[in-house]
XYZ file of N, CA, C and O in Angstrom:
824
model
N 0.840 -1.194 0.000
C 0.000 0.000 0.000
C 0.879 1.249 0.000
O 1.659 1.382 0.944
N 0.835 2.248 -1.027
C 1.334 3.074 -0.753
C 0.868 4.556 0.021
O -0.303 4.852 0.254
N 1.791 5.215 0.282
C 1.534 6.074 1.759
C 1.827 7.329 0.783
O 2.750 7.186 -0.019
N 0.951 8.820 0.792
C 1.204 9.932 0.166
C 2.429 10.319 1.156
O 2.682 9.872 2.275
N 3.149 11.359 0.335
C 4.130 12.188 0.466
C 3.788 13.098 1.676
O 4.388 13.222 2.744
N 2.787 13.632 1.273
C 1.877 14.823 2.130
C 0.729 13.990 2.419
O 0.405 13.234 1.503
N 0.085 13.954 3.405
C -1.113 14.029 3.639
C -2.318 15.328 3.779
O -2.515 16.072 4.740
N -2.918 15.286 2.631
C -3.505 16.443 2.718
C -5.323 16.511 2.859
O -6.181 17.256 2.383
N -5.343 15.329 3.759
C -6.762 14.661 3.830
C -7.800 15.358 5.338
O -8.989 15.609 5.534
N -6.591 15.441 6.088
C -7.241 16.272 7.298
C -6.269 18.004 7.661
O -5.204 17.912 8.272
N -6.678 19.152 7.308
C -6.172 19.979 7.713
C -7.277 21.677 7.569
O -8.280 21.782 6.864
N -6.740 22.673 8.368
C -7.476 23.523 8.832
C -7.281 24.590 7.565
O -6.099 24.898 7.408
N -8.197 25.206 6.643
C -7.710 25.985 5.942
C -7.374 27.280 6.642
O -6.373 27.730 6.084
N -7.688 27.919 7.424
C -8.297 28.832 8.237
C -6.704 28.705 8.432
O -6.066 29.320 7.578
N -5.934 28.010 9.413
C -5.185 27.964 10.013
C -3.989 27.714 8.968
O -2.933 28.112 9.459
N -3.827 27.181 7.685
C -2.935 27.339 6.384
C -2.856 28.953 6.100
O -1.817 29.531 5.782
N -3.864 29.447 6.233
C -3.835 31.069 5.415
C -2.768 31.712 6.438
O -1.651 32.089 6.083
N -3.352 31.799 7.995
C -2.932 32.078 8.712
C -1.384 32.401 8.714
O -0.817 33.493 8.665
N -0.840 31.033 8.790
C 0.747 30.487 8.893
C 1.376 31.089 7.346
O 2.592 31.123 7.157
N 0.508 31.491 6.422
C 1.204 31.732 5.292
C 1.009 33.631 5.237
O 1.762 34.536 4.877
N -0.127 33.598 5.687
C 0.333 35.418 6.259
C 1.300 35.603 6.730
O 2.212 36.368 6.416
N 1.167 34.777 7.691
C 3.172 34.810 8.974
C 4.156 35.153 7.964
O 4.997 36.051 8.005
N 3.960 34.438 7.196
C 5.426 33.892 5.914
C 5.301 34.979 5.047
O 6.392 35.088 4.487
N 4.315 36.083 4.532
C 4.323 36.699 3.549
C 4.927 37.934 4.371
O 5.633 38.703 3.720
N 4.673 38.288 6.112
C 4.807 39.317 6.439
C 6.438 39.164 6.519
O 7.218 40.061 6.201
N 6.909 37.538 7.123
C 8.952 37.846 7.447
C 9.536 37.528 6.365
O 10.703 37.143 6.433
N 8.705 37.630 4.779
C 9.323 37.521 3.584
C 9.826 38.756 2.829
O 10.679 38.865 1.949
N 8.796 39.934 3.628
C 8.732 41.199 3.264
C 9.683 41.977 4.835
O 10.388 42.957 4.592
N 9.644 41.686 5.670
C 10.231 42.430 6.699
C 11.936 41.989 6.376
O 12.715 42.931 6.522
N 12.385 41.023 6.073
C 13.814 40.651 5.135
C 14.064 41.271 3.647
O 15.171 41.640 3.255
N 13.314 41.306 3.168
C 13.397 41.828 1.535
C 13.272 43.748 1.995
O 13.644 44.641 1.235
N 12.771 43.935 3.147
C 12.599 45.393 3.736
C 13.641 45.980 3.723
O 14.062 46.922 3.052
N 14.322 44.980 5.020
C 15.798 45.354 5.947
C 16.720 45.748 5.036
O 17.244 46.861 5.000
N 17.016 44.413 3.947
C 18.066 44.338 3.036
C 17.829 45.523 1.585
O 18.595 45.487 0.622
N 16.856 46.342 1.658
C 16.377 46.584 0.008
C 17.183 47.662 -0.603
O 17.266 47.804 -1.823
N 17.973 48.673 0.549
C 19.171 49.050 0.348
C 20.501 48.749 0.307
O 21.362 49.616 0.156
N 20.815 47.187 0.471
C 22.027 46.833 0.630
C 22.949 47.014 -0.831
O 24.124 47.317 -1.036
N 22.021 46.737 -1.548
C 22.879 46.984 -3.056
C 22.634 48.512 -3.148
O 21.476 48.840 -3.408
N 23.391 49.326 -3.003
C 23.268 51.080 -3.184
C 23.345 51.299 -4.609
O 22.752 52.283 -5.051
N 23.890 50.650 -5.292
C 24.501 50.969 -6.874
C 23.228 50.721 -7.587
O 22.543 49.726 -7.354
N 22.880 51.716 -8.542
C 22.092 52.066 -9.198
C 22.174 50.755 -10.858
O 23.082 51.036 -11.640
N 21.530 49.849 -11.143
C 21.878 49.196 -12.636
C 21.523 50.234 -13.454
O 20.584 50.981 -13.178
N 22.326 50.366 -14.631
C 21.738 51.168 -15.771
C 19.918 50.604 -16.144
O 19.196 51.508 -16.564
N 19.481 49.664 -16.039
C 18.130 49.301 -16.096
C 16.969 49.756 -14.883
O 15.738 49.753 -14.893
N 17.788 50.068 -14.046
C 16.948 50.600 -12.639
C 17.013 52.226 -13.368
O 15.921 52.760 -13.556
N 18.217 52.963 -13.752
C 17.994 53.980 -14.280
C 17.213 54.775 -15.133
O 16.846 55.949 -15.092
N 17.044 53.818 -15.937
C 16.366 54.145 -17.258
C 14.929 53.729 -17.002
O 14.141 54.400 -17.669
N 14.469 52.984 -16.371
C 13.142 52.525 -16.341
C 12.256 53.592 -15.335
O 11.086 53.930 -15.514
N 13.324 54.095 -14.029
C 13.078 55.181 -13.484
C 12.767 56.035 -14.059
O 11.646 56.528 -13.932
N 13.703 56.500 -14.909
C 13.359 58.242 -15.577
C 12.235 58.049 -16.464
O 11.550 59.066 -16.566
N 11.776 56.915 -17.236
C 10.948 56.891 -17.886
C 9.798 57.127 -16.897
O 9.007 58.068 -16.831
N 9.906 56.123 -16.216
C 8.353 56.225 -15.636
C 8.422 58.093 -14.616
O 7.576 58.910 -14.251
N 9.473 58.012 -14.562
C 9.220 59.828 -13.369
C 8.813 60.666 -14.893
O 8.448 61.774 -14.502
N 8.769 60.657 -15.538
C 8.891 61.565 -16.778
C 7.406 61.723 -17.087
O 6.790 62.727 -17.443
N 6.807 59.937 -16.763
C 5.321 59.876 -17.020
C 4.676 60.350 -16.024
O 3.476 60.083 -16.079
N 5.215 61.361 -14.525
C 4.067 61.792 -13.454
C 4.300 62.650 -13.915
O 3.943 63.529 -13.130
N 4.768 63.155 -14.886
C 4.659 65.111 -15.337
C 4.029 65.199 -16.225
O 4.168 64.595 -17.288
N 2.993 66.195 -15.854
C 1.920 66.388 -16.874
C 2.665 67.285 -18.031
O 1.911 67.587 -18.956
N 3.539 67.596 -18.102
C 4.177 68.105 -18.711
C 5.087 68.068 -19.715
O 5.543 68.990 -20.392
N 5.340 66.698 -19.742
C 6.464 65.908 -20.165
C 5.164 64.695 -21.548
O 3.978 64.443 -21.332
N 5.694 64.400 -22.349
C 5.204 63.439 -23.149
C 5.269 62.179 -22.701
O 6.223 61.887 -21.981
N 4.310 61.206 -23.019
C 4.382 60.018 -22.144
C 5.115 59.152 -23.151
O 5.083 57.948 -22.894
N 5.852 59.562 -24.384
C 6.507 59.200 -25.572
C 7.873 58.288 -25.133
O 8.800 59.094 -25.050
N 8.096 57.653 -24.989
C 9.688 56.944 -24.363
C 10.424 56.459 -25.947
O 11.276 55.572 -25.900
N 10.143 56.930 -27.003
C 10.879 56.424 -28.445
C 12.061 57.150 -28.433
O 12.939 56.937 -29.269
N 12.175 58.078 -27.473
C 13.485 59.040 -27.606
C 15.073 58.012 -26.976
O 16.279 58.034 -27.225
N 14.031 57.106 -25.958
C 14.632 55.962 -25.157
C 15.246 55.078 -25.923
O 16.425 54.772 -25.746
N 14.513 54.588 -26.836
C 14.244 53.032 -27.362
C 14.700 53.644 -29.104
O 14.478 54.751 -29.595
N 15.371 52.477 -29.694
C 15.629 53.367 -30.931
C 14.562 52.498 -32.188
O 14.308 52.806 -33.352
N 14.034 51.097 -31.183
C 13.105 51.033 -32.472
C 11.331 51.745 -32.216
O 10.393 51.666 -33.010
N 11.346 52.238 -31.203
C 10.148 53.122 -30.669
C 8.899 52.725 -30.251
O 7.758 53.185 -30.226
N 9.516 51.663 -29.910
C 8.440 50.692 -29.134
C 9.091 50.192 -27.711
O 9.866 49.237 -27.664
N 8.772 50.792 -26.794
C 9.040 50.203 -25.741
C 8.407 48.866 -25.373
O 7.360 48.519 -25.920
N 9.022 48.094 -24.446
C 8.689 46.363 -24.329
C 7.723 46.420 -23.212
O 7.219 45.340 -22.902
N 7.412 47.335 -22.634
C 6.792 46.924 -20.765
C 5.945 48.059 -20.843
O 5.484 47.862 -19.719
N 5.403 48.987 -21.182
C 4.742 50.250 -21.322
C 3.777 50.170 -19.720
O 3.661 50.987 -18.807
N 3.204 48.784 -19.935
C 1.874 48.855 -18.549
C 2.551 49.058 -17.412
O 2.193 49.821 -16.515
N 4.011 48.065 -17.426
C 4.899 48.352 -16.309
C 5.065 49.701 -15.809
O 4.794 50.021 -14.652
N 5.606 50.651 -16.879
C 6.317 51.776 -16.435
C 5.000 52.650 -16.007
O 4.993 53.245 -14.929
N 3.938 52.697 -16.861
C 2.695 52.975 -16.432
C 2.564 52.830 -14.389
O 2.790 53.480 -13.368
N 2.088 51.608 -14.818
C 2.092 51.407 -12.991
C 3.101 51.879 -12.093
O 2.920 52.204 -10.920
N 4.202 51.892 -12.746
C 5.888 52.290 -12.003
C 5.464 54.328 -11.624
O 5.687 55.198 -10.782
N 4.962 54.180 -12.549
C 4.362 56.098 -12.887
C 3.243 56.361 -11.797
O 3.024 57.460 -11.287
N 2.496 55.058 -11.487
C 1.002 55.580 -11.011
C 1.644 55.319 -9.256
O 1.264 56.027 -8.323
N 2.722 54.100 -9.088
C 3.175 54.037 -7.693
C 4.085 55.277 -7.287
O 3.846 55.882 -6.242
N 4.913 55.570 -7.948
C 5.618 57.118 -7.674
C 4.682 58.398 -7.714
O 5.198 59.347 -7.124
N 3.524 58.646 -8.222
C 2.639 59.081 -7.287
C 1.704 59.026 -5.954
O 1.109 59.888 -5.307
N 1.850 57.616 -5.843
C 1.360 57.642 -4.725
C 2.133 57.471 -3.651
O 1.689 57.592 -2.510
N 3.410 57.163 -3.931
C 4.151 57.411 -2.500
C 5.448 58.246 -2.761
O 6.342 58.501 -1.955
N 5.339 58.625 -4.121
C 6.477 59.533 -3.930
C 7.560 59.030 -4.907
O 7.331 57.912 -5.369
N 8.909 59.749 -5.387
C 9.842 59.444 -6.093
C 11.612 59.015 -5.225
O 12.182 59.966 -4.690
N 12.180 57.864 -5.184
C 13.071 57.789 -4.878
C 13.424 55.983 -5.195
O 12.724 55.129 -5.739
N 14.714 55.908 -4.628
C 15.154 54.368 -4.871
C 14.424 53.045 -4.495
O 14.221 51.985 -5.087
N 13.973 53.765 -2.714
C 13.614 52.439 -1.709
C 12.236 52.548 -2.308
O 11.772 51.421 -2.479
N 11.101 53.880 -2.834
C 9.978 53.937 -3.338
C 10.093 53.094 -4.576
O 9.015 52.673 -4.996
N 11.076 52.786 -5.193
C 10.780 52.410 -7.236
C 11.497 50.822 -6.695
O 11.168 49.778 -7.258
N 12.077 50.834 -6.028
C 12.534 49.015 -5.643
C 11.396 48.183 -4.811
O 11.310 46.965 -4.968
N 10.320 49.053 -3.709
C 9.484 48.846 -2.995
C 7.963 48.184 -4.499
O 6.924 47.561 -4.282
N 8.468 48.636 -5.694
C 7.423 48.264 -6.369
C 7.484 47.301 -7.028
O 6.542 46.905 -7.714
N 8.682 46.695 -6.947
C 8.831 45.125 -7.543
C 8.657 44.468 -6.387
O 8.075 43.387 -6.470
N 9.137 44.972 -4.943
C 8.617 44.427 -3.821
C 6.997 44.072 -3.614
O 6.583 42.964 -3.272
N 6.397 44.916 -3.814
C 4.816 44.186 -3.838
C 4.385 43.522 -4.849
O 3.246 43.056 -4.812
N 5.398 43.304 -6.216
C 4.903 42.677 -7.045
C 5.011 41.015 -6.909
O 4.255 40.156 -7.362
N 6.095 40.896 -6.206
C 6.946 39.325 -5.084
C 6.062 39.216 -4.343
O 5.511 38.126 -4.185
N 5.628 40.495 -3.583
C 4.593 40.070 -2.276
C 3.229 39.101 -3.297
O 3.102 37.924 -2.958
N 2.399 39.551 -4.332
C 1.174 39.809 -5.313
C 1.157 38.090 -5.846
O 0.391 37.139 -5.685
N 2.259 38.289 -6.447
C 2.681 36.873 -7.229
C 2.698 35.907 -6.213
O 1.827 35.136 -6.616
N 3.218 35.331 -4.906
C 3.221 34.715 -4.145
C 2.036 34.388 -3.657
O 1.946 33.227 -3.256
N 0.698 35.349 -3.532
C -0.309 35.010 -2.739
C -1.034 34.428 -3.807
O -1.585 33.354 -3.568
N -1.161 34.992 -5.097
C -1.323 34.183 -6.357
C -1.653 33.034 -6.875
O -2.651 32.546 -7.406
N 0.052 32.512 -6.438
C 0.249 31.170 -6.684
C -0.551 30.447 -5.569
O -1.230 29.444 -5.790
N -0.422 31.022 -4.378
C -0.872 29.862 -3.539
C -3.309 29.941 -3.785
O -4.171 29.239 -3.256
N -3.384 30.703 -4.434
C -4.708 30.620 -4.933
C -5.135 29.669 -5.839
O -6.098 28.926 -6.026
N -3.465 30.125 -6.620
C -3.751 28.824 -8.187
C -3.633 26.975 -7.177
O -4.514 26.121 -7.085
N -2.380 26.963 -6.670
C -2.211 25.825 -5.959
C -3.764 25.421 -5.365
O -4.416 24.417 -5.651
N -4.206 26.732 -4.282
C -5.473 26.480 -3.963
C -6.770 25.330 -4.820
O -7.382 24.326 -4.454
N -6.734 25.989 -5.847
C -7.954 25.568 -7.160
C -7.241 24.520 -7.881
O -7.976 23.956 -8.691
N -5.909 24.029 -7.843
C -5.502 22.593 -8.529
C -6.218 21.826 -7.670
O -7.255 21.186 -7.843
N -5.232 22.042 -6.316
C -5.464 20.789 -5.073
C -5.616 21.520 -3.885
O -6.823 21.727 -3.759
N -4.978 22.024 -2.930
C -5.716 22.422 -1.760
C -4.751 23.710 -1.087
O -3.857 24.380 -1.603
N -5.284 23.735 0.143
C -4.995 24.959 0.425
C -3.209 24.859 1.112
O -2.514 25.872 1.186
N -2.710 23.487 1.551
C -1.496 23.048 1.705
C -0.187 22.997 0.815
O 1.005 23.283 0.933
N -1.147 22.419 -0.253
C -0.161 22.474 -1.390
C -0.100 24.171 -2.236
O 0.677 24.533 -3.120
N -0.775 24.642 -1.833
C -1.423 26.339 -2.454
C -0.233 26.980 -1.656
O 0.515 27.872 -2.056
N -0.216 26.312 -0.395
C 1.064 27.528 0.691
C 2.663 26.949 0.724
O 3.619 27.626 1.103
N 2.734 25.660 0.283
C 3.833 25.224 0.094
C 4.588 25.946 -0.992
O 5.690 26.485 -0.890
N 3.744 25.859 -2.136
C 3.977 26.248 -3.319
C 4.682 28.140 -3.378
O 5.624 28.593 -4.028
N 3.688 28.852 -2.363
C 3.993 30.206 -1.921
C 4.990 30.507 -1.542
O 5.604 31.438 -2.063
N 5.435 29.854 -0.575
C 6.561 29.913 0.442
C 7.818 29.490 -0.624
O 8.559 30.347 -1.107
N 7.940 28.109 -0.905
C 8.621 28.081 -1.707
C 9.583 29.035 -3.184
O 10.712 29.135 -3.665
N 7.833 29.673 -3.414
C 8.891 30.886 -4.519
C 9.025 32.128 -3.775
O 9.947 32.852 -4.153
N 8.299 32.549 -2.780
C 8.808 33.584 -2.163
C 10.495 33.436 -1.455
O 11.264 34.393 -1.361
N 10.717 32.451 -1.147
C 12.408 32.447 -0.772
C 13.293 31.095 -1.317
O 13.953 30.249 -0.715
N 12.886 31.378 -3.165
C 13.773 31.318 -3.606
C 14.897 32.043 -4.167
O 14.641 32.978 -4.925
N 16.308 31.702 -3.864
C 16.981 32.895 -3.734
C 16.719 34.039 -4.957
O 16.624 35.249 -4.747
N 16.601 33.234 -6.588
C 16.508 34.453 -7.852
C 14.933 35.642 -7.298
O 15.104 36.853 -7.166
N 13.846 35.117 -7.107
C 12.834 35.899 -6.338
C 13.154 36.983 -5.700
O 13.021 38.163 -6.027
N 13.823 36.236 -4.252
C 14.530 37.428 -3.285
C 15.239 38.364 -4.012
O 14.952 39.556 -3.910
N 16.421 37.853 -4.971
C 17.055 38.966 -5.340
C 16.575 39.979 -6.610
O 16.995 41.132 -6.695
N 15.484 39.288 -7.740
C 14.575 40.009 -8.225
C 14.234 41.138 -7.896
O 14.492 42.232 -8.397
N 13.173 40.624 -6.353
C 12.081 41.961 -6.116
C 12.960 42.931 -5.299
O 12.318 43.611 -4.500
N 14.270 43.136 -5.328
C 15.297 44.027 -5.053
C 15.209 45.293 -6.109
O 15.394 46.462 -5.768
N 14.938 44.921 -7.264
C 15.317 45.772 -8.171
C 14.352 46.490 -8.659
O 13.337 46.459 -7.962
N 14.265 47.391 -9.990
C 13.305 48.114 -10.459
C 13.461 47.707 -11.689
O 13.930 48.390 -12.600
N 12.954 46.225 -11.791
C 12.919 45.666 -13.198
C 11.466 44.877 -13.413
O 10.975 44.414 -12.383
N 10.782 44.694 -14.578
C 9.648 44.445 -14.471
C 9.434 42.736 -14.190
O 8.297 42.324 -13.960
N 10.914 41.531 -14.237
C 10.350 40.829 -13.877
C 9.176 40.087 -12.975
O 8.305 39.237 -13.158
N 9.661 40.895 -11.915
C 7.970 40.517 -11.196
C 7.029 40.701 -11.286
O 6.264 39.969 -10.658
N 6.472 41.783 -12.111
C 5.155 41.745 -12.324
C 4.991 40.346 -13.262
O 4.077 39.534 -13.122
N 6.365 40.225 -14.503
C 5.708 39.401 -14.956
C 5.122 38.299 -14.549
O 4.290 37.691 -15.222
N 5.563 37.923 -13.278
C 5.286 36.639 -12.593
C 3.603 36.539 -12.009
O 2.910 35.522 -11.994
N 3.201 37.964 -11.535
C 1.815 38.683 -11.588
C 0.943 38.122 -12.719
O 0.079 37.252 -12.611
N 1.413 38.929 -14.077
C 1.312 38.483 -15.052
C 0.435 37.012 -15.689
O -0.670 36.710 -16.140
N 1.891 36.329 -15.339
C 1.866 35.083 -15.925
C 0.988 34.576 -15.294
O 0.043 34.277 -16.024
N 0.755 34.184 -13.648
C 0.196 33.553 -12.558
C -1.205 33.900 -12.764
O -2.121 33.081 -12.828
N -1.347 35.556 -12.894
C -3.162 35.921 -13.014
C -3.434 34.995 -14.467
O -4.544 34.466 -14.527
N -2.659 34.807 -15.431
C -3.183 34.656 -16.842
C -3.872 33.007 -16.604
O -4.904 32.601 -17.138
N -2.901 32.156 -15.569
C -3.359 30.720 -15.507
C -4.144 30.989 -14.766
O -5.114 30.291 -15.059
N -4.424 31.713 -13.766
C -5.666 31.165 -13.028
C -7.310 32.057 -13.939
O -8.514 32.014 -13.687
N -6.777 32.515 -14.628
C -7.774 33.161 -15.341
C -8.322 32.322 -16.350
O -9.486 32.291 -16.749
N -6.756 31.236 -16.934
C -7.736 30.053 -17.596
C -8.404 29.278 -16.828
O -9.609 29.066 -16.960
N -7.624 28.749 -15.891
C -8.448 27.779 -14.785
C -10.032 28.532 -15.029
O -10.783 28.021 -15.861
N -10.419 29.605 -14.354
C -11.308 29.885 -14.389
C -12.579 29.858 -15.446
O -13.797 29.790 -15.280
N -11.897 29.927 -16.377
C -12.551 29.643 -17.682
C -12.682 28.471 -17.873
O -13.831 28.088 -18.095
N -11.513 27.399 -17.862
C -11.998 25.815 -17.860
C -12.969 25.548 -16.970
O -14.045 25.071 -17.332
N -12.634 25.885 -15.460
C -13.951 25.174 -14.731
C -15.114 25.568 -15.078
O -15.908 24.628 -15.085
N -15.708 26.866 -15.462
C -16.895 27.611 -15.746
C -17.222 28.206 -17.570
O -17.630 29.339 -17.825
N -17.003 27.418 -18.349
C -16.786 27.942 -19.698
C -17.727 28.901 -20.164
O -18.617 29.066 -19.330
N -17.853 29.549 -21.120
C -19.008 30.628 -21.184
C -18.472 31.807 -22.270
O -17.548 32.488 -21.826
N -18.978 32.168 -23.772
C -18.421 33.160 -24.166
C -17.978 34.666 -24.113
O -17.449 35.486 -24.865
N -18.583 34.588 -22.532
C -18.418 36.194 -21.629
C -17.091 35.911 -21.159
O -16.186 36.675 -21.491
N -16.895 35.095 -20.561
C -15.623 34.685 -19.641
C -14.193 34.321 -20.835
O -13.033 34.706 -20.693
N -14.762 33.468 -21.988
C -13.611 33.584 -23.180
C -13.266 35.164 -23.680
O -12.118 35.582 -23.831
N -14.224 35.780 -23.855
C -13.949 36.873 -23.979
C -13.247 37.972 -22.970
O -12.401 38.834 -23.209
N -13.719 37.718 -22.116
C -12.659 38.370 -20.687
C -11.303 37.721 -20.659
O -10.301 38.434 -20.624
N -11.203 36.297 -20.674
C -9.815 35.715 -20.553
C -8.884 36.088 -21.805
O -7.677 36.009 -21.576
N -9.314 36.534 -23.260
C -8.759 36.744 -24.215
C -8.033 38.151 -24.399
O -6.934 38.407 -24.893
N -9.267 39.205 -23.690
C -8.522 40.487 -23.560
C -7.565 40.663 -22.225
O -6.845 41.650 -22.076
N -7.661 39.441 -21.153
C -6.636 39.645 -20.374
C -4.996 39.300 -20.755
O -3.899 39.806 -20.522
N -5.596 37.986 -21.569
C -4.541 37.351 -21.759
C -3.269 38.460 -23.403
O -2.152 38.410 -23.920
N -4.348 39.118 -23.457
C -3.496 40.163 -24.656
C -2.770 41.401 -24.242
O -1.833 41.973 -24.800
N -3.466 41.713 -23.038
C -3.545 43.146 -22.267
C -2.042 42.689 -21.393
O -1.043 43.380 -21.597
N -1.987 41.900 -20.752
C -0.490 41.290 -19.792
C 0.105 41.410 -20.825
O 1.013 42.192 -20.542
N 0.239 41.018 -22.360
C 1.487 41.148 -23.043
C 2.010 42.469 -22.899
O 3.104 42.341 -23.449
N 1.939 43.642 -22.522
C 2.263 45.087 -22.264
C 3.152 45.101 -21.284
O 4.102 45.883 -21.304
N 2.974 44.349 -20.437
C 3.696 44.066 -19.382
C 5.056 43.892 -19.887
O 5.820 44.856 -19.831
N 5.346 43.078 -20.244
C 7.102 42.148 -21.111
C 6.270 41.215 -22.128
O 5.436 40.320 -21.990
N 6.888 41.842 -23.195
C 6.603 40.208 -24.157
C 6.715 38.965 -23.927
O 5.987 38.191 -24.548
N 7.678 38.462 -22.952
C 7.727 37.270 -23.181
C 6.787 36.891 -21.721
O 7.177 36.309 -20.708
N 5.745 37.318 -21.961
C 4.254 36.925 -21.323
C 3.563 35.829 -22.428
O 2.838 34.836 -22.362
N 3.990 36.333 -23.095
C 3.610 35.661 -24.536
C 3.436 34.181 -24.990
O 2.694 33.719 -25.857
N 4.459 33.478 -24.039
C 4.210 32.454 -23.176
C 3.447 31.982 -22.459
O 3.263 30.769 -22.355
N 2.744 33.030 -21.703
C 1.835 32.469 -20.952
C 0.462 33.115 -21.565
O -0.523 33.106 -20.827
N 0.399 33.411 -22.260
C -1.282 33.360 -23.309
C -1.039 32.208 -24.373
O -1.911 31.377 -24.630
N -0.126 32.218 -24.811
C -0.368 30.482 -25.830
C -0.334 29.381 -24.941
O -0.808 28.279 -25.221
N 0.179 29.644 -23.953
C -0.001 28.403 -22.818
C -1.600 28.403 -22.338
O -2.138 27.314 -22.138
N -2.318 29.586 -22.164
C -3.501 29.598 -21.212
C -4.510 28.745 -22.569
O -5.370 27.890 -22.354
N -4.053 29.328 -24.070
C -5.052 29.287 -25.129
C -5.180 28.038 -25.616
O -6.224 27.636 -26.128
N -3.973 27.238 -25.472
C -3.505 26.071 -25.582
C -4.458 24.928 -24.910
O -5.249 24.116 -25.390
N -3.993 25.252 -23.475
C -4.640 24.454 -22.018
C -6.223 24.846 -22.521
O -6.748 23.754 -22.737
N -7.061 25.760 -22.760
C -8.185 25.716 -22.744
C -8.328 24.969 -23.691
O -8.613 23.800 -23.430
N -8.211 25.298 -24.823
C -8.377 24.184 -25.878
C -8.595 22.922 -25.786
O -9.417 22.133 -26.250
N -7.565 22.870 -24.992
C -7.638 21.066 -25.286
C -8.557 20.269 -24.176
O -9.130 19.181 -24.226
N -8.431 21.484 -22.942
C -9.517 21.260 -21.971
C -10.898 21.229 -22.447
O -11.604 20.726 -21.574
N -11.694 21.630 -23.684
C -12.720 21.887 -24.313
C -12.755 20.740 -25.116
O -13.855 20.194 -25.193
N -12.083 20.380 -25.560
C -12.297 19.775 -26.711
C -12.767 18.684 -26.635
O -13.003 18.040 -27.657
């Protein structure tokens, strides 16, 4: 007879959320402490900065082709949001690094939703914990680069198919289609995760 790995047959959800709040708050009170330890500015923390400070001036063109020499910037929604968080708390380093920080915090609770709706609320917080302190993560949401949202991104796009597989409906294809187009703004190579979502439904339908 074989014996599961996990037993995930008797447990408290109530008391999973709980223990994984714990974990989201000393994931963020460490990623806090440390978020100045690297002082040195990357030329990509630079440039993504001035773009987006350029976009809280009403004054200034929200044009970034002066940036980019084929005149298409890759992340536009990013710098957007990067624009709409430096208004609301202001312009500086620990403010524009603090916003890949909630994007680590976002993505983490995420996953453990998606985990949630595979299998349960154990494997949903394992799964959390796990990418919240893995070391590339940690050192990610340090910076002012849009990987983490993409992880936002990617994570909302699957559970947005999930959602659509369990409940199918041409309101909800239609919502999952303009989401799944709208995240490409984010970083292209989201792009991945809409032929993945379009894919998985598919074949889930078929």
């Amino acid at each position: 007879m074989k014996t599961a790995i996990i037993d995930t047959s008797k447990h408290d959800p109530r008391r999973v959320i709980a223990l994984l709040f714990g974990v989201s708050l000393l994931w963020l009170l460490l990623n806090g402490v440390s978020l100045l330890r690297y002082t040195t500015v990357v030329s990509d923390e630079s440039l993504d900065g001035l773009v987006a400070y350029r976009l809280t001036d009403a004054g200034q063109s929200p044009s970034v082709s002066q940036y980019d020499p084929l005149g298409v910037y890759p992340f536009r929604l990013y710098l957007v949001g990067l624009a709409q968080w430096f208004e609301l708390v202001g312009v500086g380093l620990v403010q524009a690094r603090a916003f890949s920080l909630l994007a680590g915090l976002v993505a983490g609770w995420l996953l453990f939703f998606l985990g949630r709706k595979l299998y349960d609320e154990r494997i949903g917080g394992l799964a959390s914990t796990l990418f919240w302190f893995t070391p590339r993560v940690f050192w990610t949401s340090h910076f002012v680069r849009p990987e983490m949202w993409v992880a936002v991104a990617t994570i909302g796009g699957l559970l947005a198919g999930w959602w659509l597989i369990q409940r199918p409906s041409r309101l909800r294809a239609l919502l999952v289609g303009f989401l799944s187009v709208a995240i490409l703004d984010v970083y292209l190579s989201v792009i991945s995760t809409t032929l993945t979502v379009g894919l998985l439904t598919l074949l889930w339908l078929a």
